Coordinates of C-alpha atoms and ligand atoms in Angstrom, one line a residue:
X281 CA 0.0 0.0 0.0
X282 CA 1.4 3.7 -1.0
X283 CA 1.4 6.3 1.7
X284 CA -1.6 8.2 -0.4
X285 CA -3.4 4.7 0.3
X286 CA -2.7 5.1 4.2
X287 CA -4.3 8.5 3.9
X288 CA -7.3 7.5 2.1
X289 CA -7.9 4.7 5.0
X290 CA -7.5 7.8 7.5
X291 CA -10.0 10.1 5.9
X292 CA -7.7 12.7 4.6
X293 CA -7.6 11.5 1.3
X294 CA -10.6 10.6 -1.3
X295 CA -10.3 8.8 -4.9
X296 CA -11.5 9.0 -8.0
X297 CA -13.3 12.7 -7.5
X298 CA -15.7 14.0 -9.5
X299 CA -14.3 17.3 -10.5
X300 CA -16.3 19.6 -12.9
X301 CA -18.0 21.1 -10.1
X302 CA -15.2 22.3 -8.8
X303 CA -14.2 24.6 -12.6
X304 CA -16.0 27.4 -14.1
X305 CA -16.2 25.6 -17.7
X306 CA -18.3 22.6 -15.1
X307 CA -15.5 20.0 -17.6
X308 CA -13.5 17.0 -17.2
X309 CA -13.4 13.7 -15.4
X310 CA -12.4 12.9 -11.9
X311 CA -8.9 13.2 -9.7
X312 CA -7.2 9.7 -9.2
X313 CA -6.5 11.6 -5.7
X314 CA -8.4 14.2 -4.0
X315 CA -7.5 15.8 -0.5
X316 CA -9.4 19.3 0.8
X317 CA -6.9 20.2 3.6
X318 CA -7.6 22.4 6.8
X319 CA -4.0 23.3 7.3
X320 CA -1.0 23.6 6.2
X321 CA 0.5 20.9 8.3
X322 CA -2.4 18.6 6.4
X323 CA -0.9 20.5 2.8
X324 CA 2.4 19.4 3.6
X325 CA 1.6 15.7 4.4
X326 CA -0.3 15.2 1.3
X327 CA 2.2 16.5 -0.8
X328 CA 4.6 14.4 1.1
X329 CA 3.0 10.8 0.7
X330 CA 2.2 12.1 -2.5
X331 CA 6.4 12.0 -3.5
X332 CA 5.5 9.6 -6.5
X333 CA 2.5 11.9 -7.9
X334 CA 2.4 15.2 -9.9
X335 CA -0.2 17.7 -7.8
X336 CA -2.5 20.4 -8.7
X337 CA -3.5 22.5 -6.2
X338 CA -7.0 24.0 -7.3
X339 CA -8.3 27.6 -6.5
X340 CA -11.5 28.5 -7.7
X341 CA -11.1 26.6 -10.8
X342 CA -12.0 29.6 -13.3
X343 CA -8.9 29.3 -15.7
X344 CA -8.7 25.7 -15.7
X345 CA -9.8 23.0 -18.1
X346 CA -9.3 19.4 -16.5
X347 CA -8.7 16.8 -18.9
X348 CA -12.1 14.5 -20.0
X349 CA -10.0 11.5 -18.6
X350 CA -9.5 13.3 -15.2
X351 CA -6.6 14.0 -13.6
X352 CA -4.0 11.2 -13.2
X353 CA -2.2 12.9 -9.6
X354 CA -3.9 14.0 -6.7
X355 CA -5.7 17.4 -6.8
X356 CA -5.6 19.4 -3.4
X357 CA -8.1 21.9 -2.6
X358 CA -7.6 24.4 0.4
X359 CA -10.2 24.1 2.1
X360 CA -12.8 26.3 4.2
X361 CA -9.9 27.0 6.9
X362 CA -8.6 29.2 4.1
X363 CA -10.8 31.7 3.3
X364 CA -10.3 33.9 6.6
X365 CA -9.9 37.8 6.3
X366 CA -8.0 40.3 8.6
X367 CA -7.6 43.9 8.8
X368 CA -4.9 45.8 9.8
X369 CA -3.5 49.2 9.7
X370 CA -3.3 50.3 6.2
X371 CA -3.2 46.2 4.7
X372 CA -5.9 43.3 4.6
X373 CA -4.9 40.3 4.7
X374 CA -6.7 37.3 3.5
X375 CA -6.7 33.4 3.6
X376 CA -5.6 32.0 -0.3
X377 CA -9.2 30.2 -0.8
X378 CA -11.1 33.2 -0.7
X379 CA -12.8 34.6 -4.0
X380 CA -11.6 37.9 -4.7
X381 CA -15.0 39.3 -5.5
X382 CA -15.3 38.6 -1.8
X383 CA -12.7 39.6 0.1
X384 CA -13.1 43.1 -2.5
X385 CA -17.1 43.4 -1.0
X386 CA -15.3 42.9 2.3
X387 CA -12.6 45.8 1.8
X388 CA -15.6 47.9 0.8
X389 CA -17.3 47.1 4.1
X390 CA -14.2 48.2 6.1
X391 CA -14.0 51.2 4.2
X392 CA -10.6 49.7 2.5
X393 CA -9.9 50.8 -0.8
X394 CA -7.9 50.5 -4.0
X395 CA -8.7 46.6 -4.2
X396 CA -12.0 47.4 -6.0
X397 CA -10.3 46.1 -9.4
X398 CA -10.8 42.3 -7.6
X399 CA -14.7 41.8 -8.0
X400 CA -14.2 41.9 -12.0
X401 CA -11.5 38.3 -11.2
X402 CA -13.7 35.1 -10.3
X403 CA -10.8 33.2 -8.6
X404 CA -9.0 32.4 -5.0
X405 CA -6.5 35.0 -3.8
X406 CA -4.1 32.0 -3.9
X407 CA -4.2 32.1 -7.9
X408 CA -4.9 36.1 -8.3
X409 CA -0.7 35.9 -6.5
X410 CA 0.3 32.8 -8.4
X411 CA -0.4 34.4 -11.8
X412 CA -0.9 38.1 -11.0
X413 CA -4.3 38.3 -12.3
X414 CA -5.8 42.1 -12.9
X415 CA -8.1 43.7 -14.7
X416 CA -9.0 47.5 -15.5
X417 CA -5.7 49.0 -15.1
X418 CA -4.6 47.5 -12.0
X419 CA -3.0 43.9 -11.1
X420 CA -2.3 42.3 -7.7
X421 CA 1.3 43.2 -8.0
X422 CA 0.3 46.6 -7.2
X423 CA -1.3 45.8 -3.9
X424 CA 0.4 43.1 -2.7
X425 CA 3.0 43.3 0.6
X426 CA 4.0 40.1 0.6
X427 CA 2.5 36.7 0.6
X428 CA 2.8 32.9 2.7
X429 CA 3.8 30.7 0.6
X430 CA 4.8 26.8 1.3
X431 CA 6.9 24.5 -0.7
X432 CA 4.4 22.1 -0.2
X433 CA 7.0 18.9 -0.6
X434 CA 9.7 20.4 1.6
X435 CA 7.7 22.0 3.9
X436 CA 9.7 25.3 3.8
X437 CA 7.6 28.0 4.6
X438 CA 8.4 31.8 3.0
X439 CA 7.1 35.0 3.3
X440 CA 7.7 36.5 -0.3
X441 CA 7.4 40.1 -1.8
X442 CA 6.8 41.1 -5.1
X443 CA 10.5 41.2 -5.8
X444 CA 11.2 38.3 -4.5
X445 CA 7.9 36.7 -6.5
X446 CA 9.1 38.1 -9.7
X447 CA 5.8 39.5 -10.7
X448 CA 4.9 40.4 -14.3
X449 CA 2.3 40.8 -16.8
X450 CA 0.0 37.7 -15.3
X451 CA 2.9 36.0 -14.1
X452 CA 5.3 35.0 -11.2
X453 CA 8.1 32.6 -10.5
X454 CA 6.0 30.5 -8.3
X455 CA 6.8 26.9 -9.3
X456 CA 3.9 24.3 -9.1
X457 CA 5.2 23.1 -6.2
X458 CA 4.9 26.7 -4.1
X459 CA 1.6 27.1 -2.8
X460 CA 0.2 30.8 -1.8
X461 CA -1.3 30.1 1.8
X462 CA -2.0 33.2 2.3
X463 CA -1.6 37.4 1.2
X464 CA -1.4 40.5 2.6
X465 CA -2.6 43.2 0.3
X466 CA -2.6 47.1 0.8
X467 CA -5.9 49.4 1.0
X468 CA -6.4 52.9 1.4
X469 CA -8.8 54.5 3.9
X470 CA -11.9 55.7 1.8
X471 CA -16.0 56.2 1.9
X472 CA -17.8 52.6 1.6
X473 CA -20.1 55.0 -0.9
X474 CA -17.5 55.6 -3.2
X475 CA -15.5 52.2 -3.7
X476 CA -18.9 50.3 -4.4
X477 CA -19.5 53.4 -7.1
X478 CA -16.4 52.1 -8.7
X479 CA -16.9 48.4 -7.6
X480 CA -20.5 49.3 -9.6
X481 CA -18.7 50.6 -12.4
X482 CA -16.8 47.6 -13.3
X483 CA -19.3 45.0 -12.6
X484 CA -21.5 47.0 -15.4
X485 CA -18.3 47.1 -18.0
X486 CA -17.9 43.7 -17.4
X487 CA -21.1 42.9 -18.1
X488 CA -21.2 44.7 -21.5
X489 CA -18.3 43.5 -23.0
X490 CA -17.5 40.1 -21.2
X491 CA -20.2 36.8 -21.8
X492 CA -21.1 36.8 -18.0
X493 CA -23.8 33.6 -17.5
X494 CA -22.0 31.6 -20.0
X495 CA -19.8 28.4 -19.0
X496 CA -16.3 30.2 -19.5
X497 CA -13.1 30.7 -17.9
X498 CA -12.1 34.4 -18.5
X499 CA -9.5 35.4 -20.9
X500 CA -8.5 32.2 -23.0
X501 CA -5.1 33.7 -24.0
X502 CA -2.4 36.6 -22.4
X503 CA -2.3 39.6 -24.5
X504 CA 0.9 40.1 -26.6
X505 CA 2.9 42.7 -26.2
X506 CA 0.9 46.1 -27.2
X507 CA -1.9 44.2 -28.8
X508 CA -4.8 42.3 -27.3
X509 CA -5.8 38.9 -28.0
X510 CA -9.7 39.3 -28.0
X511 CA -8.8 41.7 -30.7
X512 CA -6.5 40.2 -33.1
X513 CA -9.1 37.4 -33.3
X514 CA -11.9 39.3 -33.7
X515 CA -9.9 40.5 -36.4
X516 CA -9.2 37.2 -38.2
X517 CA -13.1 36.7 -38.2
X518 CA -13.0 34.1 -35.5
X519 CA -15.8 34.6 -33.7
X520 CA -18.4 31.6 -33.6
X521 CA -15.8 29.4 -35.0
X522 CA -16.8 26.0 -33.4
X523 CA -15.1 22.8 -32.2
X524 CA -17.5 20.7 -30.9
X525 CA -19.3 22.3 -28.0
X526 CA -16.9 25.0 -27.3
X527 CA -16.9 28.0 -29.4
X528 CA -15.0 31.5 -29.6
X529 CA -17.7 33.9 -28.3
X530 CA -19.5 35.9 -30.2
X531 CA -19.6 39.1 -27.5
X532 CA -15.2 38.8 -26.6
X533 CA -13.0 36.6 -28.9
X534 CA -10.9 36.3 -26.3
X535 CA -13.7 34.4 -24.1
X536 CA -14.3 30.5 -25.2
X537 CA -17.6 28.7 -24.4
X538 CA -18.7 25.7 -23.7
X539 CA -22.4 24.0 -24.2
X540 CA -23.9 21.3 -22.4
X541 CA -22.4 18.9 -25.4
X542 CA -18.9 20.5 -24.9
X543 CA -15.8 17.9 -23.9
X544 CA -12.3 19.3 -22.1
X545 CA -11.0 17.9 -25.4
X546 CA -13.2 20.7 -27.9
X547 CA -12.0 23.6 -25.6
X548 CA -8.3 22.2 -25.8
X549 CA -9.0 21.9 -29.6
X550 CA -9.8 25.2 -30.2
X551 CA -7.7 26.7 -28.2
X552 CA -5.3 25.3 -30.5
X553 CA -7.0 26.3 -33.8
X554 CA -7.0 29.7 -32.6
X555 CA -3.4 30.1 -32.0
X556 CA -2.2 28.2 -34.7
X557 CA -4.8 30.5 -37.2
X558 CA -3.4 34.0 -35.4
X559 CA 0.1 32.5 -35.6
X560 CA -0.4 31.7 -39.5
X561 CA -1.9 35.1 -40.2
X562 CA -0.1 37.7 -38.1
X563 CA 3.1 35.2 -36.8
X564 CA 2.4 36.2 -33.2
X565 CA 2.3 33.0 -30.8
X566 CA -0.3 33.6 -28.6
X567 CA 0.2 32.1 -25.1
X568 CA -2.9 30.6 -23.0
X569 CA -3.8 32.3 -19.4
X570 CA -5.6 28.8 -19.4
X571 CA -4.5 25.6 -17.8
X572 CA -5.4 22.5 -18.7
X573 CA -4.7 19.7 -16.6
X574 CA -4.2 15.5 -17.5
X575 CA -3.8 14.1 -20.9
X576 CA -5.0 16.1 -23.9
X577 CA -4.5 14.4 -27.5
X578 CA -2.1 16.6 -29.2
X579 CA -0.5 18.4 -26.3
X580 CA 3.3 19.0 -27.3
Ligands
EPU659 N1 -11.7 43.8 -28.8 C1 -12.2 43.5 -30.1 N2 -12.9 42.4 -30.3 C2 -13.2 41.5 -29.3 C3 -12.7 41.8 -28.0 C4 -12.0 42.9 -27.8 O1 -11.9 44.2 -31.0 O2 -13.9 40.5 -29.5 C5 -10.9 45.0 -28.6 C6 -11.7 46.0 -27.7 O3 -12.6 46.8 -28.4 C7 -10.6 46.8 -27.0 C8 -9.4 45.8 -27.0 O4 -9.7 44.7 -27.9 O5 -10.2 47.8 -27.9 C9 -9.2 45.2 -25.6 O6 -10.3 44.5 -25.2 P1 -10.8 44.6 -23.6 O7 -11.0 46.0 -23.2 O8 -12.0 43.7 -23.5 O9 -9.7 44.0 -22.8 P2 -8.8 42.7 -22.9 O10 -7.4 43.1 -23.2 O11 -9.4 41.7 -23.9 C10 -8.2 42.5 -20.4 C11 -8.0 41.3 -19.5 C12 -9.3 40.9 -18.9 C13 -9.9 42.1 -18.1 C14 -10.1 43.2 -19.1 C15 -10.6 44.5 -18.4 C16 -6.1 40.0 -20.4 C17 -5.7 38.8 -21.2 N3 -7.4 40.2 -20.2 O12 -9.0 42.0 -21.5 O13 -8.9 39.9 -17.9 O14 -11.1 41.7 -17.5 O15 -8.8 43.6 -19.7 O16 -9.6 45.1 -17.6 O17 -5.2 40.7 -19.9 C18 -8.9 37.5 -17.6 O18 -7.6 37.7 -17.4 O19 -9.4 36.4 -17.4 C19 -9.7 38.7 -17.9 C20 -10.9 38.6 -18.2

Protein backbone atom coordinates (compact mmCIF):
# COMPACT_ATOMS: atom_id res chain seq x y z
CA UNK A 1 0.00 0.00 0.00
CA UNK A 2 1.39 3.70 -0.97
CA UNK A 3 1.39 6.32 1.66
CA UNK A 4 -1.57 8.17 -0.41
CA UNK A 5 -3.43 4.71 0.27
CA UNK A 6 -2.66 5.14 4.23
CA UNK A 7 -4.32 8.53 3.89
CA UNK A 8 -7.27 7.46 2.08
CA UNK A 9 -7.85 4.71 5.01
CA UNK A 10 -7.45 7.83 7.48
CA UNK A 11 -9.95 10.07 5.94
CA UNK A 12 -7.72 12.73 4.62
CA UNK A 13 -7.62 11.49 1.26
CA UNK A 14 -10.61 10.55 -1.35
CA UNK A 15 -10.30 8.76 -4.87
CA UNK A 16 -11.52 8.95 -7.98
CA UNK A 17 -13.26 12.70 -7.51
CA UNK A 18 -15.65 13.95 -9.55
CA UNK A 19 -14.28 17.26 -10.50
CA UNK A 20 -16.28 19.56 -12.85
CA UNK A 21 -17.99 21.12 -10.14
CA UNK A 22 -15.23 22.27 -8.85
CA UNK A 23 -14.22 24.59 -12.57
CA UNK A 24 -15.98 27.43 -14.15
CA UNK A 25 -16.15 25.57 -17.71
CA UNK A 26 -18.31 22.57 -15.07
CA UNK A 27 -15.51 20.02 -17.63
CA UNK A 28 -13.54 17.01 -17.19
CA UNK A 29 -13.38 13.69 -15.39
CA UNK A 30 -12.42 12.90 -11.91
CA UNK A 31 -8.90 13.24 -9.73
CA UNK A 32 -7.19 9.75 -9.17
CA UNK A 33 -6.51 11.62 -5.65
CA UNK A 34 -8.43 14.22 -3.99
CA UNK A 35 -7.52 15.81 -0.51
CA UNK A 36 -9.42 19.30 0.83
CA UNK A 37 -6.94 20.22 3.60
CA UNK A 38 -7.63 22.38 6.78
CA UNK A 39 -3.98 23.32 7.31
CA UNK A 40 -0.95 23.58 6.24
CA UNK A 41 0.45 20.86 8.34
CA UNK A 42 -2.45 18.63 6.43
CA UNK A 43 -0.93 20.49 2.84
CA UNK A 44 2.44 19.45 3.61
CA UNK A 45 1.56 15.68 4.43
CA UNK A 46 -0.35 15.25 1.35
CA UNK A 47 2.17 16.51 -0.78
CA UNK A 48 4.61 14.42 1.08
CA UNK A 49 2.96 10.84 0.74
CA UNK A 50 2.22 12.10 -2.51
CA UNK A 51 6.42 12.02 -3.48
CA UNK A 52 5.48 9.58 -6.49
CA UNK A 53 2.53 11.90 -7.85
CA UNK A 54 2.38 15.16 -9.91
CA UNK A 55 -0.25 17.70 -7.82
CA UNK A 56 -2.52 20.36 -8.69
CA UNK A 57 -3.51 22.45 -6.20
CA UNK A 58 -7.02 24.03 -7.31
CA UNK A 59 -8.28 27.57 -6.48
CA UNK A 60 -11.50 28.50 -7.72
CA UNK A 61 -11.13 26.60 -10.79
CA UNK A 62 -12.01 29.65 -13.31
CA UNK A 63 -8.87 29.30 -15.66
CA UNK A 64 -8.68 25.68 -15.68
CA UNK A 65 -9.75 23.00 -18.06
CA UNK A 66 -9.35 19.43 -16.45
CA UNK A 67 -8.69 16.81 -18.93
CA UNK A 68 -12.10 14.46 -20.04
CA UNK A 69 -10.01 11.53 -18.63
CA UNK A 70 -9.53 13.27 -15.20
CA UNK A 71 -6.56 14.01 -13.64
CA UNK A 72 -4.01 11.21 -13.20
CA UNK A 73 -2.21 12.87 -9.56
CA UNK A 74 -3.93 14.00 -6.66
CA UNK A 75 -5.71 17.43 -6.81
CA UNK A 76 -5.56 19.44 -3.43
CA UNK A 77 -8.13 21.92 -2.62
CA UNK A 78 -7.61 24.41 0.36
CA UNK A 79 -10.24 24.12 2.08
CA UNK A 80 -12.79 26.26 4.19
CA UNK A 81 -9.92 27.02 6.91
CA UNK A 82 -8.63 29.19 4.13
CA UNK A 83 -10.78 31.68 3.27
CA UNK A 84 -10.27 33.90 6.61
CA UNK A 85 -9.90 37.80 6.34
CA UNK A 86 -7.98 40.30 8.63
CA UNK A 87 -7.62 43.89 8.81
CA UNK A 88 -4.86 45.82 9.76
CA UNK A 89 -3.49 49.25 9.74
CA UNK A 90 -3.31 50.26 6.19
CA UNK A 91 -3.24 46.21 4.69
CA UNK A 92 -5.89 43.32 4.61
CA UNK A 93 -4.91 40.34 4.65
CA UNK A 94 -6.73 37.27 3.54
CA UNK A 95 -6.72 33.42 3.57
CA UNK A 96 -5.64 32.03 -0.34
CA UNK A 97 -9.18 30.18 -0.78
CA UNK A 98 -11.06 33.17 -0.75
CA UNK A 99 -12.80 34.56 -3.97
CA UNK A 100 -11.56 37.95 -4.74
CA UNK A 101 -15.04 39.33 -5.50
CA UNK A 102 -15.29 38.65 -1.78
CA UNK A 103 -12.65 39.61 0.05
CA UNK A 104 -13.15 43.10 -2.48
CA UNK A 105 -17.07 43.43 -0.97
CA UNK A 106 -15.27 42.86 2.31
CA UNK A 107 -12.58 45.79 1.81
CA UNK A 108 -15.59 47.88 0.76
CA UNK A 109 -17.29 47.15 4.10
CA UNK A 110 -14.17 48.20 6.11
CA UNK A 111 -14.02 51.21 4.17
CA UNK A 112 -10.57 49.75 2.55
CA UNK A 113 -9.93 50.83 -0.84
CA UNK A 114 -7.93 50.50 -4.03
CA UNK A 115 -8.72 46.57 -4.17
CA UNK A 116 -11.99 47.36 -5.96
CA UNK A 117 -10.29 46.08 -9.45
CA UNK A 118 -10.84 42.32 -7.59
CA UNK A 119 -14.67 41.82 -8.01
CA UNK A 120 -14.19 41.91 -12.01
CA UNK A 121 -11.52 38.29 -11.17
CA UNK A 122 -13.71 35.12 -10.30
CA UNK A 123 -10.76 33.22 -8.62
CA UNK A 124 -8.98 32.44 -5.02
CA UNK A 125 -6.52 35.01 -3.77
CA UNK A 126 -4.12 32.01 -3.91
CA UNK A 127 -4.25 32.10 -7.86
CA UNK A 128 -4.87 36.07 -8.33
CA UNK A 129 -0.74 35.95 -6.55
CA UNK A 130 0.33 32.80 -8.38
CA UNK A 131 -0.43 34.44 -11.84
CA UNK A 132 -0.91 38.13 -10.97
CA UNK A 133 -4.35 38.35 -12.26
CA UNK A 134 -5.84 42.12 -12.90
CA UNK A 135 -8.11 43.70 -14.68
CA UNK A 136 -9.03 47.54 -15.53
CA UNK A 137 -5.69 49.05 -15.11
CA UNK A 138 -4.55 47.53 -12.04
CA UNK A 139 -2.97 43.94 -11.05
CA UNK A 140 -2.27 42.28 -7.73
CA UNK A 141 1.28 43.22 -8.05
CA UNK A 142 0.30 46.64 -7.23
CA UNK A 143 -1.25 45.81 -3.94
CA UNK A 144 0.38 43.08 -2.70
CA UNK A 145 2.97 43.30 0.62
CA UNK A 146 3.99 40.06 0.60
CA UNK A 147 2.45 36.72 0.58
CA UNK A 148 2.78 32.93 2.71
CA UNK A 149 3.82 30.66 0.61
CA UNK A 150 4.79 26.82 1.35
CA UNK A 151 6.94 24.50 -0.66
CA UNK A 152 4.42 22.06 -0.23
CA UNK A 153 6.98 18.90 -0.62
CA UNK A 154 9.74 20.40 1.59
CA UNK A 155 7.73 21.97 3.87
CA UNK A 156 9.75 25.27 3.84
CA UNK A 157 7.56 28.04 4.55
CA UNK A 158 8.37 31.80 2.97
CA UNK A 159 7.09 35.04 3.28
CA UNK A 160 7.70 36.54 -0.31
CA UNK A 161 7.44 40.11 -1.76
CA UNK A 162 6.79 41.14 -5.06
CA UNK A 163 10.47 41.16 -5.84
CA UNK A 164 11.16 38.26 -4.51
CA UNK A 165 7.89 36.74 -6.51
CA UNK A 166 9.11 38.10 -9.71
CA UNK A 167 5.82 39.48 -10.67
CA UNK A 168 4.85 40.44 -14.33
CA UNK A 169 2.34 40.77 -16.78
CA UNK A 170 -0.04 37.65 -15.26
CA UNK A 171 2.88 36.02 -14.10
CA UNK A 172 5.34 34.95 -11.16
CA UNK A 173 8.12 32.57 -10.51
CA UNK A 174 5.97 30.47 -8.30
CA UNK A 175 6.79 26.89 -9.28
CA UNK A 176 3.89 24.32 -9.08
CA UNK A 177 5.24 23.12 -6.20
CA UNK A 178 4.90 26.67 -4.09
CA UNK A 179 1.61 27.09 -2.79
CA UNK A 180 0.21 30.84 -1.83
CA UNK A 181 -1.25 30.06 1.81
CA UNK A 182 -2.05 33.22 2.27
CA UNK A 183 -1.58 37.38 1.25
CA UNK A 184 -1.37 40.53 2.65
CA UNK A 185 -2.60 43.15 0.35
CA UNK A 186 -2.57 47.13 0.75
CA UNK A 187 -5.86 49.36 0.96
CA UNK A 188 -6.38 52.90 1.44
CA UNK A 189 -8.81 54.48 3.85
CA UNK A 190 -11.88 55.68 1.83
CA UNK A 191 -15.97 56.23 1.85
CA UNK A 192 -17.79 52.58 1.62
CA UNK A 193 -20.12 54.96 -0.94
CA UNK A 194 -17.48 55.62 -3.22
CA UNK A 195 -15.53 52.20 -3.65
CA UNK A 196 -18.88 50.34 -4.36
CA UNK A 197 -19.51 53.43 -7.12
CA UNK A 198 -16.42 52.12 -8.65
CA UNK A 199 -16.87 48.40 -7.59
CA UNK A 200 -20.50 49.29 -9.59
CA UNK A 201 -18.73 50.60 -12.43
CA UNK A 202 -16.77 47.56 -13.28
CA UNK A 203 -19.30 45.00 -12.58
CA UNK A 204 -21.45 46.98 -15.42
CA UNK A 205 -18.30 47.07 -18.03
CA UNK A 206 -17.94 43.72 -17.44
CA UNK A 207 -21.14 42.85 -18.07
CA UNK A 208 -21.21 44.66 -21.45
CA UNK A 209 -18.31 43.45 -22.98
CA UNK A 210 -17.53 40.14 -21.17
CA UNK A 211 -20.21 36.75 -21.84
CA UNK A 212 -21.14 36.77 -17.98
CA UNK A 213 -23.82 33.62 -17.53
CA UNK A 214 -22.01 31.64 -20.03
CA UNK A 215 -19.79 28.44 -18.96
CA UNK A 216 -16.30 30.16 -19.51
CA UNK A 217 -13.10 30.74 -17.87
CA UNK A 218 -12.06 34.39 -18.50
CA UNK A 219 -9.47 35.40 -20.88
CA UNK A 220 -8.49 32.16 -23.03
CA UNK A 221 -5.08 33.74 -24.00
CA UNK A 222 -2.36 36.59 -22.36
CA UNK A 223 -2.33 39.62 -24.47
CA UNK A 224 0.87 40.10 -26.63
CA UNK A 225 2.90 42.68 -26.22
CA UNK A 226 0.91 46.12 -27.18
CA UNK A 227 -1.92 44.23 -28.81
CA UNK A 228 -4.76 42.33 -27.26
CA UNK A 229 -5.78 38.94 -27.98
CA UNK A 230 -9.66 39.33 -28.04
CA UNK A 231 -8.76 41.72 -30.72
CA UNK A 232 -6.52 40.21 -33.13
CA UNK A 233 -9.12 37.42 -33.26
CA UNK A 234 -11.94 39.29 -33.66
CA UNK A 235 -9.87 40.51 -36.44
CA UNK A 236 -9.15 37.23 -38.24
CA UNK A 237 -13.09 36.67 -38.18
CA UNK A 238 -13.00 34.13 -35.53
CA UNK A 239 -15.84 34.62 -33.71
CA UNK A 240 -18.40 31.63 -33.62
CA UNK A 241 -15.78 29.42 -35.01
CA UNK A 242 -16.80 26.00 -33.45
CA UNK A 243 -15.11 22.80 -32.17
CA UNK A 244 -17.54 20.65 -30.91
CA UNK A 245 -19.30 22.29 -28.05
CA UNK A 246 -16.87 24.99 -27.32
CA UNK A 247 -16.85 27.99 -29.39
CA UNK A 248 -15.00 31.50 -29.59
CA UNK A 249 -17.67 33.95 -28.25
CA UNK A 250 -19.49 35.85 -30.17
CA UNK A 251 -19.65 39.09 -27.50
CA UNK A 252 -15.15 38.85 -26.63
CA UNK A 253 -12.96 36.63 -28.93
CA UNK A 254 -10.91 36.28 -26.31
CA UNK A 255 -13.68 34.42 -24.10
CA UNK A 256 -14.27 30.46 -25.25
CA UNK A 257 -17.64 28.72 -24.40
CA UNK A 258 -18.67 25.70 -23.71
CA UNK A 259 -22.38 24.04 -24.19
CA UNK A 260 -23.86 21.32 -22.37
CA UNK A 261 -22.40 18.93 -25.40
CA UNK A 262 -18.87 20.50 -24.86
CA UNK A 263 -15.76 17.86 -23.89
CA UNK A 264 -12.30 19.30 -22.14
CA UNK A 265 -11.03 17.95 -25.39
CA UNK A 266 -13.16 20.71 -27.88
CA UNK A 267 -12.02 23.61 -25.55
CA UNK A 268 -8.31 22.21 -25.80
CA UNK A 269 -8.98 21.92 -29.64
CA UNK A 270 -9.83 25.22 -30.21
CA UNK A 271 -7.68 26.71 -28.24
CA UNK A 272 -5.32 25.34 -30.54
CA UNK A 273 -7.04 26.35 -33.82
CA UNK A 274 -6.96 29.69 -32.61
CA UNK A 275 -3.40 30.12 -32.03
CA UNK A 276 -2.16 28.16 -34.73
CA UNK A 277 -4.76 30.51 -37.18
CA UNK A 278 -3.39 33.95 -35.39
CA UNK A 279 0.08 32.50 -35.59
CA UNK A 280 -0.43 31.72 -39.53
CA UNK A 281 -1.87 35.08 -40.17
CA UNK A 282 -0.08 37.72 -38.12
CA UNK A 283 3.06 35.20 -36.85
CA UNK A 284 2.42 36.24 -33.23
CA UNK A 285 2.28 33.02 -30.80
CA UNK A 286 -0.25 33.62 -28.63
CA UNK A 287 0.21 32.07 -25.09
CA UNK A 288 -2.92 30.56 -22.97
CA UNK A 289 -3.77 32.28 -19.43
CA UNK A 290 -5.61 28.80 -19.38
CA UNK A 291 -4.50 25.64 -17.85
CA UNK A 292 -5.35 22.52 -18.74
CA UNK A 293 -4.69 19.69 -16.56
CA UNK A 294 -4.24 15.47 -17.47
CA UNK A 295 -3.81 14.12 -20.89
CA UNK A 296 -5.03 16.08 -23.93
CA UNK A 297 -4.50 14.44 -27.51
CA UNK A 298 -2.07 16.62 -29.19
CA UNK A 299 -0.46 18.36 -26.29
CA UNK A 300 3.34 19.04 -27.31
N1 LIG B 1 -11.72 43.78 -28.81
C1 LIG B 1 -12.18 43.51 -30.07
N2 LIG B 1 -12.94 42.37 -30.26
C2 LIG B 1 -13.22 41.52 -29.26
C3 LIG B 1 -12.72 41.79 -27.97
C4 LIG B 1 -11.97 42.93 -27.76
O1 LIG B 1 -11.93 44.25 -31.02
O2 LIG B 1 -13.90 40.51 -29.50
C5 LIG B 1 -10.94 45.01 -28.59
C6 LIG B 1 -11.69 45.97 -27.67
O3 LIG B 1 -12.59 46.78 -28.39
C7 LIG B 1 -10.56 46.76 -27.04
C8 LIG B 1 -9.41 45.76 -26.99
O4 LIG B 1 -9.74 44.72 -27.89
O5 LIG B 1 -10.19 47.82 -27.86
C9 LIG B 1 -9.17 45.20 -25.59
O6 LIG B 1 -10.35 44.50 -25.15
P1 LIG B 1 -10.85 44.57 -23.64
O7 LIG B 1 -10.97 46.01 -23.22
O8 LIG B 1 -12.05 43.70 -23.53
O9 LIG B 1 -9.66 44.00 -22.79
P2 LIG B 1 -8.83 42.67 -22.93
O10 LIG B 1 -7.42 43.06 -23.16
O11 LIG B 1 -9.44 41.70 -23.88
C10 LIG B 1 -8.16 42.49 -20.40
C11 LIG B 1 -7.95 41.31 -19.49
C12 LIG B 1 -9.27 40.89 -18.85
C13 LIG B 1 -9.88 42.08 -18.10
C14 LIG B 1 -10.07 43.24 -19.09
C15 LIG B 1 -10.58 44.48 -18.40
C16 LIG B 1 -6.11 39.98 -20.42
C17 LIG B 1 -5.72 38.77 -21.20
N3 LIG B 1 -7.42 40.18 -20.25
O12 LIG B 1 -8.98 42.03 -21.47
O13 LIG B 1 -8.94 39.89 -17.91
O14 LIG B 1 -11.12 41.72 -17.51
O15 LIG B 1 -8.79 43.56 -19.70
O16 LIG B 1 -9.61 45.08 -17.63
O17 LIG B 1 -5.21 40.70 -19.94
C18 LIG B 1 -8.85 37.52 -17.55
O18 LIG B 1 -7.64 37.67 -17.41
O19 LIG B 1 -9.41 36.40 -17.45
C19 LIG B 1 -9.66 38.68 -17.90
C20 LIG B 1 -10.95 38.58 -18.19
Amino acid sequence: MNLLDHLVGAGLVQRNVRLDAQTTYKLGGPARYYAEVDDEEQLMTVAQAAAEHDILVLGRGSNLVISDQGYPGVIVKLGAEFSWVEFTEGEVGAGAARSMPSLARSCARQERGGLEFLVGIPGSVGGGVRMNAGCHGSEIADRLTWARVVEMRSGEVAELKPDDLAMSYRDTNLSPDQVVTAAWLRTDREPRRVIEDRMREIVRWRRAHQPGGTLNAGSVFKNPPGDSAGRLIDSLGLKGLRVGGASVSRKHANFFVADRHATAQNVFDLVAAVRERVAEETGIRLEPELQFAGPFRGEE
